[in-house]
């Protein structure tokens, strides 16, 4: 299962002592920590990080340059323009795109605005980083990595582990305050960062001027 930037088994190895790594009672709360921390990273980086094939983004058409959120981009597979609701989306040929900066997700369809301010342009593309979400006992483990897709950068993955440990340190490691009638309680995420984490996030932050 997706526990944030890895599967649950991998995150448990980072948080639990050897004597309790097989304890299933902590699975829910560890998943919450991992997913909550990953969501925080994505919010601060101003972009989704996971790989997605067929991601769709829509923009106002009165630009000649468009910055896609999910990077790195591997391919823009389709684009279309809509001037009125009556006419709907009108497909455009991929070969018409002037240039694509795959690493930064910048698409330049032409040297002038694609359309007026009231029109819309939509891009379909594949982008983001891959990480393992299947557990060791799941069928198909390990997952086949899509051809050409990059793994989550090592510094970002390590920062996620560090921040998850930081959150875990605020909780009762023996579980007396984590479990209520066998169910995970709510988690208080600390407001500060583990050492080096904030610097790593800053290196992966996506900036956009418009």
Coordinates of C-alpha atoms in Angstrom, one line a residue:
X1 CA 0.0 0.0 0.0
X2 CA 1.1 3.6 -0.6
X3 CA 2.4 4.9 2.7
X4 CA 3.6 8.2 1.3
X5 CA 6.8 8.0 -0.7
X6 CA 7.2 4.2 -0.3
X7 CA 5.3 1.2 0.8
X8 CA 4.3 0.5 4.4
X9 CA 6.9 -2.3 5.0
X10 CA 9.7 0.1 4.1
X11 CA 8.4 2.9 6.4
X12 CA 7.9 0.5 9.3
X13 CA 11.6 -0.6 9.1
X14 CA 12.5 3.1 9.5
X15 CA 10.3 3.8 12.5
X16 CA 9.9 0.6 14.6
X17 CA 12.4 -1.3 16.7
X18 CA 13.3 -4.8 15.6
X19 CA 11.2 -6.3 18.4
X20 CA 8.0 -4.7 17.1
X21 CA 8.5 -4.4 13.3
X22 CA 5.9 -7.2 12.8
X23 CA 3.3 -5.6 15.0
X24 CA 0.3 -4.9 12.8
X25 CA -1.4 -2.7 15.4
X26 CA 0.7 0.3 14.3
X27 CA 0.0 0.0 10.6
X28 CA -2.8 2.5 10.4
X29 CA -1.0 5.2 12.3
X30 CA 2.3 4.7 10.5
X31 CA 0.4 5.0 7.2
X32 CA -1.1 8.3 8.4
X33 CA 2.3 9.6 9.3
X34 CA 3.8 8.7 5.9
X35 CA 0.9 9.9 3.9
X36 CA 0.5 13.1 5.9
X37 CA 4.3 13.9 5.6
X38 CA 4.2 13.2 1.9
X39 CA 1.2 15.5 1.4
X40 CA 3.1 18.2 3.3
X41 CA 6.1 17.8 1.1
X42 CA 4.0 18.1 -2.1
X43 CA 2.2 21.2 -0.7
X44 CA 5.6 22.9 0.1
X45 CA 7.1 21.8 -3.2
X46 CA 4.0 23.2 -5.0
X47 CA 3.6 20.1 -7.1
X48 CA 2.5 16.5 -7.0
X49 CA 5.5 14.2 -7.0
X50 CA 4.2 10.8 -7.9
X51 CA 4.2 9.3 -11.4
X52 CA 1.0 9.7 -13.4
X53 CA 0.3 8.6 -16.9
X54 CA -2.5 10.6 -18.6
X55 CA -2.3 13.6 -16.3
X56 CA -4.6 16.4 -17.5
X57 CA -4.0 20.2 -16.9
X58 CA -6.1 23.1 -18.1
X59 CA -4.9 26.7 -18.5
X60 CA -6.1 30.0 -19.9
X61 CA -5.1 30.1 -23.5
X62 CA -3.7 33.7 -23.6
X63 CA -0.1 32.6 -23.1
X64 CA 2.6 31.2 -25.4
X65 CA 4.3 29.3 -22.5
X66 CA 2.6 26.8 -20.1
X67 CA 4.3 25.3 -17.0
X68 CA 3.0 21.8 -16.1
X69 CA 2.9 20.9 -12.4
X70 CA 3.9 17.2 -12.4
X71 CA 7.6 17.1 -13.4
X72 CA 9.8 15.7 -14.8
X73 CA 7.6 15.3 -17.9
X74 CA 8.3 12.3 -20.1
X75 CA 5.9 13.0 -22.9
X76 CA 3.0 15.3 -23.9
X77 CA 0.5 12.9 -25.5
X78 CA -2.3 15.3 -26.5
X79 CA -3.4 18.9 -26.4
X80 CA -6.6 20.7 -27.3
X81 CA -8.1 24.2 -27.2
X82 CA -11.7 25.4 -26.4
X83 CA -12.9 28.8 -27.5
X84 CA -16.6 28.3 -26.7
X85 CA -18.7 25.8 -24.8
X86 CA -20.8 25.2 -28.0
X87 CA -17.8 24.1 -30.0
X88 CA -16.1 22.3 -27.1
X89 CA -12.5 21.0 -27.2
X90 CA -10.8 21.1 -30.5
X91 CA -7.7 18.7 -30.7
X92 CA -4.4 20.0 -31.9
X93 CA -1.6 18.1 -33.5
X94 CA 1.4 17.3 -31.2
X95 CA 3.7 18.2 -34.0
X96 CA 2.5 21.8 -33.9
X97 CA 4.2 22.3 -30.4
X98 CA 7.3 24.4 -30.9
X99 CA 9.3 23.1 -27.9
X100 CA 8.9 21.1 -24.6
X101 CA 11.3 21.4 -21.7
X102 CA 10.7 18.0 -20.2
X103 CA 12.8 18.5 -17.0
X104 CA 11.0 21.7 -16.0
X105 CA 7.6 20.9 -17.6
X106 CA 7.5 24.0 -19.8
X107 CA 5.5 23.7 -23.0
X108 CA 5.8 26.3 -25.8
X109 CA 3.1 25.7 -28.4
X110 CA 4.0 28.7 -30.5
X111 CA 5.7 32.2 -30.5
X112 CA 2.3 33.9 -29.8
X113 CA -0.6 33.3 -27.5
X114 CA -2.6 30.2 -28.2
X115 CA -5.9 32.0 -27.9
X116 CA -7.8 34.9 -26.3
X117 CA -8.2 35.3 -22.5
X118 CA -11.6 33.5 -22.4
X119 CA -10.3 30.4 -24.3
X120 CA -8.8 27.4 -22.6
X121 CA -5.9 25.1 -23.5
X122 CA -5.6 21.6 -22.1
X123 CA -2.5 19.3 -22.1
X124 CA -2.4 15.5 -21.4
X125 CA 1.0 14.2 -20.4
X126 CA 3.0 11.6 -18.4
X127 CA 5.1 12.9 -15.6
X128 CA 6.4 12.6 -12.0
X129 CA 8.6 10.2 -10.0
X130 CA 8.1 6.5 -9.3
X131 CA 8.2 4.7 -6.0
X132 CA 7.2 1.3 -4.8
X133 CA 3.7 1.0 -3.4
X134 CA 3.2 -2.8 -3.4
X135 CA 4.1 -4.8 -0.2
X136 CA 6.6 -7.6 -0.4
X137 CA 3.8 -10.2 -0.1
X138 CA 1.6 -8.6 -2.8
X139 CA 1.3 -10.2 -6.2
X140 CA 3.5 -8.5 -8.8
X141 CA 6.0 -7.2 -6.2
X142 CA 8.4 -5.6 -7.0
X143 CA 6.5 -3.3 -9.4
X144 CA 7.7 -2.9 -13.0
X145 CA 9.0 0.6 -13.3
X146 CA 7.6 2.3 -16.5
X147 CA 10.3 2.7 -19.1
X148 CA 12.3 5.9 -18.8
X149 CA 10.6 7.0 -15.6
X150 CA 12.8 8.4 -12.8
X151 CA 12.7 7.2 -9.2
X152 CA 11.9 9.7 -6.4
X153 CA 15.2 11.6 -5.9
X154 CA 17.3 10.0 -3.1
X155 CA 17.6 13.3 -1.1
X156 CA 13.8 13.8 -1.1
X157 CA 13.1 10.2 -0.1
X158 CA 15.7 10.4 2.8
X159 CA 14.1 13.7 3.9
X160 CA 10.7 12.0 4.0
X161 CA 12.1 9.3 6.2
X162 CA 13.7 11.9 8.5
X163 CA 10.5 13.8 8.9
X164 CA 8.5 10.7 9.5
X165 CA 10.9 9.8 12.3
X166 CA 10.5 13.3 13.6
X167 CA 6.8 12.9 13.8
X168 CA 7.1 9.5 15.4
X169 CA 9.4 10.9 18.1
X170 CA 6.5 13.1 19.3
X171 CA 4.4 10.0 19.9
X172 CA 4.5 7.3 22.6
X173 CA 6.7 4.6 21.0
X174 CA 5.3 1.9 23.3
X175 CA 1.9 2.5 21.9
X176 CA 0.0 3.3 25.1
X177 CA -1.2 6.6 23.6
X178 CA -1.4 5.6 20.0
X179 CA -4.0 2.9 20.2
X180 CA -7.5 3.2 21.5
X181 CA -9.6 0.0 21.5
X182 CA -7.4 -1.3 18.7
X183 CA -7.8 1.8 16.5
X184 CA -5.2 4.5 15.7
X185 CA -5.9 7.9 17.3
X186 CA -5.4 11.2 15.6
X187 CA -1.9 12.4 15.0
X188 CA -0.4 15.8 16.0
X189 CA 2.2 16.7 13.4
X190 CA 5.0 18.9 14.8
X191 CA 5.3 22.4 13.3
X192 CA 9.1 22.2 12.9
X193 CA 11.3 20.1 10.6
X194 CA 13.9 17.5 11.2
X195 CA 17.5 18.7 10.5
X196 CA 18.2 19.3 6.7
X197 CA 14.6 18.5 5.7
X198 CA 13.6 22.1 5.0
X199 CA 16.7 22.7 2.8
X200 CA 15.9 19.6 0.7
X201 CA 12.3 20.7 0.2
X202 CA 13.5 24.1 -1.0
X203 CA 15.7 22.5 -3.6
X204 CA 12.7 20.7 -5.1
X205 CA 10.2 23.6 -4.8
X206 CA 8.4 24.6 -8.0
X207 CA 8.1 28.3 -8.7
X208 CA 5.6 29.9 -11.1
X209 CA 5.3 33.6 -12.0
X210 CA 1.8 33.5 -13.3

